[in-house]
Amino acid sequence: MGNKEGKIKTIAGGICAVPGFQAWGGSCGIRQNKDKKDLALIYSETDCEAAAVYTKNEVKAAPIYVTKEHLENGKARAVVVNSGNANACAPMGKENAQKECAALANALNISAEDVIVASTGIIGVALPVECIVNAIPQAVTELSAANDTAAAEAILTTDTCIKQKAVQIDLDGTTVTIGAMAKGSGMIHPNMGTMLGFVGTDAVIDSALLQELLKGCIARSFNRISVDGDTSTNDMVCVLANGKAGGAAIKAGTESCELFREALQEVCVDLAKKIAGDGEGAGRLVTCTMVNAQTEEIAETLAKSVISSSLVKAAMFGKDANWGRVLCAMGYAGTVLKPELADVYFKSKKGSVKVCENGEGLLFDEELASAVLGEEQVEIFVDLKDGTASASAWGCDLTYDYVKINGDYRS
Amino acid sequence: MGNKEGKIKTIAGGICAVPGFQAWGGSCGIRQNKDKKDLALIYSETDCEAAAVYTKNEVKAAPIYVTKEHLENGKARAVVVNSGNANACAPMGKENAQKECAALANALNISAEDVIVASTGIIGVALPVECIVNAIPQAVTELSAANDTAAAEAILTTDTCIKQKAVQIDLDGTTVTIGAMAKGSGMIHPNMGTMLGFVGTDAVIDSALLQELLKGCIARSFNRISVDGDTSTNDMVCVLANGKAGGAAIKAGTESCELFREALQEVCVDLAKKIAGDGEGAGRLVTCTMVNAQTEEIAETLAKSVISSSLVKAAMFGKDANWGRVLCAMGYAGTVLKPELADVYFKSKKGSVKVCENGEGLLFDEELASAVLGEEQVEIFVDLKDGTASASAWGCDLTYDYVKINGDYRS
């Protein structure tokens, strides 16, 4: 990791940090509160290779079906996303999603099949599609490489902050940029509110390889902040590659491909951590790391079980070094576990406290533990002493605000 | 059901409503607060056939292992239970659990192998077993058929109320009684705090059949308030049958057996619902019923996914008829689902509101919906229109107090 990390440079901005991408974000009237943006557009000046990963929920929103159809040929050029209404389990869902694509295609003079559509917000209420259709012509005239932050803001729902990331790598002398925006709030975990991610790159890469790389990166990022299958009706992450960087096309199995994959994964992990850590007030990012497992899959299953446990999450809120709940959550994860070998630590920039050794509690400095757990980013670190594989998963604490936000989401 | 229900009569009290059972509950000093009882004993005047079902958690508390050994012969006569300390992941766990059994056996002049031992409370701290051992001799002299309520109180942790149930049935002219106590708090769901259940009966039945019936009843009661495998280190439900009622032994496959099974299930369901609905302040019991599923297993999986969804639970707290979250939770349950057929209703004694038909939202009376959801017991009722099987699961809403209680459980 260390060597490769040095090769991936974080740069300012989001998707518009990538040459050839423009964006727009504003209010079109879906939300009653006009101060909250509700419509975002992303546009590539040239054709793109495209790939996407979708929710596994059996109940899928209409935009998911329409986007899947449009990406069958692996090509796309624009994205329309609204917040405030999920267009899920709603009348005229597919027709309305298609109307959005047609309106944007018409305004941009491209094919409707080259438009990706996504929605997030309330389920079961008809999408006021005319708001979107009416806003698009003017919005398209305002597309600009300076507007990715406005777009990143427009896709938010209960999120408290925008989520963007951009990195650059050097592939055999060619500078390649990856930029992205995402939405999703860790407060809503474990029954995820919608997660959306939109990634752009100027790499030269075909859609089949892009799809394969994206799938792997999602598995180690967005899928590690939720429990398996526990996804909303609207979840989607897509990536558009416009090839503007030039140079040789990225081929599977090469060093360039591995570096590109690492960079894409870094972008996805960064956004996933921003989602996991996004919560009002006392919310903190909780990383659970399992080391020395028999396999990465076992490590991942255990880490996800811990960050999904309501009891662990509530303990993190209370700055309570309650490692018994950590072991308990590992115990019901449904995978290989030798509790009698496990050591548990709580870590943050304030220090590290070992609280459990070989499955049994240690006497530890409660004051230090509370200080460690008082930080905004804390880590539950478990040494399984049963192999050499490791994995991290990310979540947040469970706060009063979670209940408040989700007790009346519709209003 | 209707016919059989009429044959099962609820009577006052708990386990001591069963002839031949005595109990004791008091404080032995495990808890710093002496006003909160922390030790319970149950005693049968004669030998019992015994059966038990244990946690599926890979991390099991010491008393689970000891009880399993003691019940290998299907016999038992007494139970020792403490609250305040789980004796899980703690030094000397098994030795301490055995010391408890030995102390009670000695005081009662029975074999230690006839003692069942259970614990609930903090994990990872050595059990102060001397408190228990020292208290037992005096406690045994105070065993009485009037003390089941004190015992039911002594096994509680974050519970806000004691949980007891007793019923009587007539088996071919013989009156048979089943009485029980349980602990567990719905607030702790979905990552269950410990659930314990202790059932006594005067039925004449052998331990093998008792085990089979108990297993089935647990599957339709306690296991329907938690998600699969999502159990604590200490969960246990046991049943003791002293045979005092006399009459013919219950044989598998007979009408008597079916009525006994129904009665045992009714006791288990009643206790499970009391656990699910137990929460401080605004807590309410939420029943989710799925009807017209292809199989009971599908109905159960869907109902459990709904009552386990943090978003659904928070909506119930907010009296928010957010049926989209109900469909979403059904969608990630990982089983057969035809969302386009599903009708969703919210029900309580205030009325019934149909909010979704064939997977799409209906216009409904929001005021009535809020009134319906304002009751202490509410039901999420889903007609799958896809078969003839049905199942219910029970949970509670997610409240501020959940976070408060679990944010600092150890103090």
Short mmCIF file of C-alpha atoms in Angstrom, two decimals, chain A residues 148-383:
data_model
loop_
_atom_site.label_atom_id
_atom_site.label_comp_id
_atom_site.label_asym_id
_atom_site.label_seq_id
_atom_site.Cartn_x
_atom_site.Cartn_y
_atom_site.Cartn_z
CA ASP A 148 -19.50 20.40 -9.23
CA THR A 149 -19.91 21.59 -5.65
CA ALA A 150 -23.41 22.90 -6.42
CA ALA A 151 -24.25 19.55 -8.02
CA ALA A 152 -22.80 17.64 -5.05
CA GLU A 153 -25.03 19.75 -2.80
CA ALA A 154 -28.17 19.18 -4.87
CA ILE A 155 -28.07 15.39 -4.48
CA LEU A 156 -28.08 15.46 -0.65
CA THR A 157 -31.03 14.47 1.56
CA THR A 158 -30.36 14.02 5.29
CA ASP A 159 -26.63 14.47 4.65
CA THR A 160 -25.04 17.30 6.59
CA CYS A 161 -22.12 17.90 4.20
CA ILE A 162 -21.22 17.52 0.55
CA LYS A 163 -18.98 14.61 -0.39
CA GLN A 164 -16.40 15.00 -3.15
CA LYS A 165 -13.01 13.54 -3.91
CA ALA A 166 -10.50 13.88 -6.74
CA VAL A 167 -7.13 12.20 -7.31
CA GLN A 168 -4.45 12.13 -9.97
CA ILE A 169 -2.09 9.37 -11.02
CA ASP A 170 0.67 9.08 -13.58
CA LEU A 171 0.26 6.21 -16.03
CA ASP A 172 3.47 5.88 -18.05
CA GLY A 173 3.89 9.64 -18.35
CA THR A 174 0.19 10.41 -18.83
CA THR A 175 -1.64 12.25 -16.03
CA VAL A 176 -4.99 10.60 -15.33
CA THR A 177 -7.62 12.22 -13.11
CA ILE A 178 -10.51 10.62 -11.22
CA GLY A 179 -13.14 12.87 -9.63
CA ALA A 180 -16.39 12.04 -7.87
CA MET A 181 -19.34 13.10 -5.77
CA ALA A 182 -21.57 11.02 -3.49
CA LYS A 183 -24.52 11.28 -1.15
CA GLY A 184 -25.59 9.17 1.80
CA SER A 185 -25.72 9.63 5.53
CA GLY A 186 -24.19 7.30 8.07
CA MET A 187 -26.94 8.16 10.51
CA ILE A 188 -29.31 6.09 8.43
CA HIS A 189 -27.16 2.99 8.70
CA PRO A 190 -27.68 0.04 9.07
CA ASN A 191 -30.80 0.24 6.95
CA MET A 192 -29.12 2.53 4.49
CA GLY A 193 -30.81 5.56 3.17
CA THR A 194 -29.97 5.88 -0.48
CA MET A 195 -26.30 5.94 -1.46
CA LEU A 196 -25.47 7.53 -4.78
CA GLY A 197 -22.02 7.94 -6.29
CA PHE A 198 -21.01 9.56 -9.58
CA VAL A 199 -17.43 9.14 -10.74
CA GLY A 200 -15.72 10.70 -13.75
CA THR A 201 -12.30 10.01 -15.22
CA ASP A 202 -10.33 10.95 -18.30
CA ALA A 203 -8.66 7.55 -18.45
CA VAL A 204 -8.71 5.57 -21.69
CA ILE A 205 -10.47 2.36 -20.67
CA ASP A 206 -13.28 0.24 -22.09
CA SER A 207 -16.58 -0.21 -20.29
CA ALA A 208 -16.13 -3.94 -19.62
CA LEU A 209 -12.88 -3.45 -17.69
CA LEU A 210 -14.31 -0.35 -16.00
CA GLN A 211 -17.29 -2.43 -14.83
CA GLU A 212 -15.02 -5.13 -13.43
CA LEU A 213 -12.83 -2.62 -11.57
CA LEU A 214 -15.81 -0.66 -10.24
CA LYS A 215 -17.42 -3.83 -8.89
CA GLY A 216 -14.26 -4.72 -6.96
CA CYS A 217 -13.86 -1.21 -5.60
CA ILE A 218 -17.50 -1.02 -4.45
CA ALA A 219 -17.07 -4.31 -2.61
CA ARG A 220 -14.22 -2.79 -0.59
CA SER A 221 -15.77 0.63 -0.01
CA PHE A 222 -19.52 1.35 -0.19
CA ASN A 223 -20.40 -2.26 0.58
CA ARG A 224 -18.31 -2.09 3.74
CA ILE A 225 -20.48 0.58 5.27
CA SER A 226 -23.65 -1.47 4.99
CA VAL A 227 -24.65 -5.01 5.75
CA ASP A 228 -25.19 -7.43 2.90
CA GLY A 229 -28.31 -6.80 0.90
CA ASP A 230 -29.26 -4.02 3.28
CA THR A 231 -29.55 -1.45 0.55
CA SER A 232 -32.18 1.10 -0.38
CA THR A 233 -34.42 0.96 -3.44
CA ASN A 234 -32.32 3.59 -5.25
CA ASP A 235 -28.63 2.88 -4.57
CA MET A 236 -26.33 3.33 -7.54
CA VAL A 237 -22.70 4.14 -8.25
CA CYS A 238 -21.67 4.90 -11.84
CA VAL A 239 -18.42 5.84 -13.53
CA LEU A 240 -17.90 7.68 -16.83
CA ALA A 241 -14.55 7.57 -18.67
CA ASN A 242 -14.11 10.13 -21.45
CA GLY A 243 -10.59 9.09 -22.53
CA LYS A 244 -9.39 12.72 -22.71
CA ALA A 245 -6.13 11.94 -20.92
CA GLY A 246 -4.94 10.10 -24.00
CA GLY A 247 -2.09 7.63 -23.94
CA ALA A 248 -2.42 3.87 -24.19
CA ALA A 249 -5.70 2.26 -23.20
CA ILE A 250 -5.62 0.61 -19.77
CA LYS A 251 -5.45 -3.17 -20.14
CA ALA A 252 -6.39 -5.75 -17.54
CA GLY A 253 -3.52 -7.29 -15.61
CA THR A 254 -1.00 -4.49 -16.23
CA GLU A 255 0.74 -2.31 -13.64
CA SER A 256 -1.15 0.71 -15.00
CA CYS A 257 -4.42 -1.09 -14.46
CA GLU A 258 -3.50 -1.94 -10.88
CA LEU A 259 -2.58 1.68 -10.16
CA PHE A 260 -5.81 2.93 -11.74
CA ARG A 261 -7.75 0.37 -9.67
CA GLU A 262 -6.02 1.54 -6.50
CA ALA A 263 -6.86 5.16 -7.33
CA LEU A 264 -10.50 4.35 -8.09
CA GLN A 265 -10.69 2.39 -4.85
CA GLU A 266 -9.16 5.26 -2.89
CA VAL A 267 -11.84 7.59 -4.27
CA CYS A 268 -14.59 5.10 -3.37
CA VAL A 269 -13.21 4.43 0.14
CA ASP A 270 -12.89 8.15 0.80
CA LEU A 271 -16.50 8.78 -0.21
CA ALA A 272 -17.73 5.73 1.73
CA LYS A 273 -15.97 6.95 4.88
CA LYS A 274 -17.50 10.39 4.39
CA ILE A 275 -20.93 8.75 4.19
CA ALA A 276 -20.30 6.56 7.23
CA GLY A 277 -19.10 9.49 9.30
CA ASP A 278 -21.82 11.93 8.28
CA GLY A 279 -24.12 12.54 11.21
CA GLU A 280 -25.51 15.51 13.08
CA GLY A 281 -24.13 16.69 16.38
CA ALA A 282 -22.23 13.99 18.18
CA GLY A 283 -21.87 11.66 15.18
CA ARG A 284 -18.42 10.14 14.80
CA LEU A 285 -16.80 7.89 12.24
CA VAL A 286 -16.19 4.42 13.64
CA THR A 287 -13.74 2.18 11.79
CA CYS A 288 -13.65 -1.49 12.69
CA THR A 289 -10.51 -3.29 11.56
CA MET A 290 -10.02 -7.05 11.79
CA VAL A 291 -6.46 -8.28 11.33
CA ASN A 292 -4.97 -11.77 11.12
CA ALA A 293 -8.12 -13.52 9.95
CA GLN A 294 -8.11 -16.75 7.95
CA THR A 295 -9.57 -14.93 4.90
CA GLU A 296 -10.47 -11.39 3.88
CA GLU A 297 -14.11 -12.48 3.64
CA ILE A 298 -14.12 -13.59 7.27
CA ALA A 299 -12.45 -10.34 8.34
CA GLU A 300 -15.01 -8.32 6.36
CA THR A 301 -18.01 -10.23 7.75
CA LEU A 302 -16.81 -9.75 11.33
CA ALA A 303 -15.99 -6.05 10.84
CA LYS A 304 -19.37 -5.36 9.24
CA SER A 305 -21.22 -7.15 12.02
CA VAL A 306 -19.47 -4.95 14.60
CA ILE A 307 -20.12 -1.62 12.86
CA SER A 308 -23.76 -2.65 12.29
CA SER A 309 -24.48 -3.52 15.93
CA SER A 310 -26.85 -1.00 17.50
CA LEU A 311 -25.39 -1.83 20.90
CA VAL A 312 -21.82 -1.14 19.75
CA LYS A 313 -22.97 2.06 18.03
CA ALA A 314 -24.75 3.26 21.16
CA ALA A 315 -21.64 2.45 23.23
CA MET A 316 -19.52 4.54 20.85
CA PHE A 317 -21.98 7.40 21.38
CA GLY A 318 -21.52 6.97 25.14
CA LYS A 319 -17.71 6.76 24.82
CA ASP A 320 -18.08 3.43 26.57
CA ALA A 321 -15.23 0.93 26.02
CA ASN A 322 -17.78 -1.89 26.00
CA TRP A 323 -15.71 -4.53 24.20
CA GLY A 324 -18.14 -7.27 25.30
CA ARG A 325 -20.59 -5.94 22.72
CA VAL A 326 -17.83 -6.10 20.11
CA LEU A 327 -17.19 -9.79 20.81
CA CYS A 328 -20.93 -10.46 20.95
CA ALA A 329 -21.46 -8.88 17.51
CA MET A 330 -18.57 -10.95 16.15
CA GLY A 331 -20.21 -14.00 17.68
CA TYR A 332 -23.44 -13.65 15.74
CA ALA A 333 -21.77 -12.66 12.45
CA GLY A 334 -22.23 -16.20 11.21
CA THR A 335 -18.63 -16.88 10.24
CA VAL A 336 -15.48 -18.52 11.57
CA LEU A 337 -14.52 -17.15 14.97
CA LYS A 338 -12.18 -18.27 17.73
CA PRO A 339 -13.14 -15.83 20.49
CA GLU A 340 -10.55 -17.36 22.81
CA LEU A 341 -7.79 -15.95 20.57
CA ALA A 342 -9.14 -12.44 20.00
CA ASP A 343 -7.49 -9.27 21.30
CA VAL A 344 -9.54 -6.05 21.20
CA TYR A 345 -8.21 -2.48 21.16
CA PHE A 346 -9.87 0.94 21.00
CA LYS A 347 -7.79 3.48 19.07
CA SER A 348 -7.86 7.11 18.01
CA LYS A 349 -5.33 9.89 17.71
CA LYS A 350 -5.48 10.13 21.53
CA GLY A 351 -3.89 6.69 21.80
CA SER A 352 -4.58 2.97 21.91
CA VAL A 353 -6.13 0.94 24.73
CA LYS A 354 -6.04 -2.85 24.83
CA VAL A 355 -9.22 -3.95 26.56
CA CYS A 356 -9.43 -7.67 25.87
CA GLU A 357 -6.80 -10.38 25.42
CA ASN A 358 -7.50 -13.95 24.28
CA GLY A 359 -11.22 -13.30 24.61
CA GLU A 360 -11.09 -12.18 28.22
CA GLY A 361 -11.33 -8.70 29.70
CA LEU A 362 -8.23 -6.81 30.84
CA LEU A 363 -8.03 -4.17 33.50
CA PHE A 364 -7.54 -0.93 31.58
CA ASP A 365 -7.37 2.82 32.12
CA GLU A 366 -11.04 3.84 31.85
CA GLU A 367 -10.14 7.51 31.72
CA LEU A 368 -7.80 7.02 28.76
CA ALA A 369 -10.37 4.78 27.03
CA SER A 370 -13.01 7.48 27.37
CA ALA A 371 -10.60 10.09 25.99
CA VAL A 372 -9.72 7.81 23.06
CA LEU A 373 -13.41 7.25 22.29
CA GLY A 374 -14.14 10.96 22.60
CA GLU A 375 -12.44 11.72 19.29
CA GLU A 376 -14.33 12.33 16.06
CA GLN A 377 -12.70 9.32 14.43
CA VAL A 378 -12.27 6.15 16.46
CA GLU A 379 -11.20 2.63 15.60
CA ILE A 380 -12.24 -0.73 17.01
CA PHE A 381 -9.22 -2.91 16.26
CA VAL A 382 -9.37 -6.67 16.66
CA ASP A 383 -6.42 -9.03 16.30
#
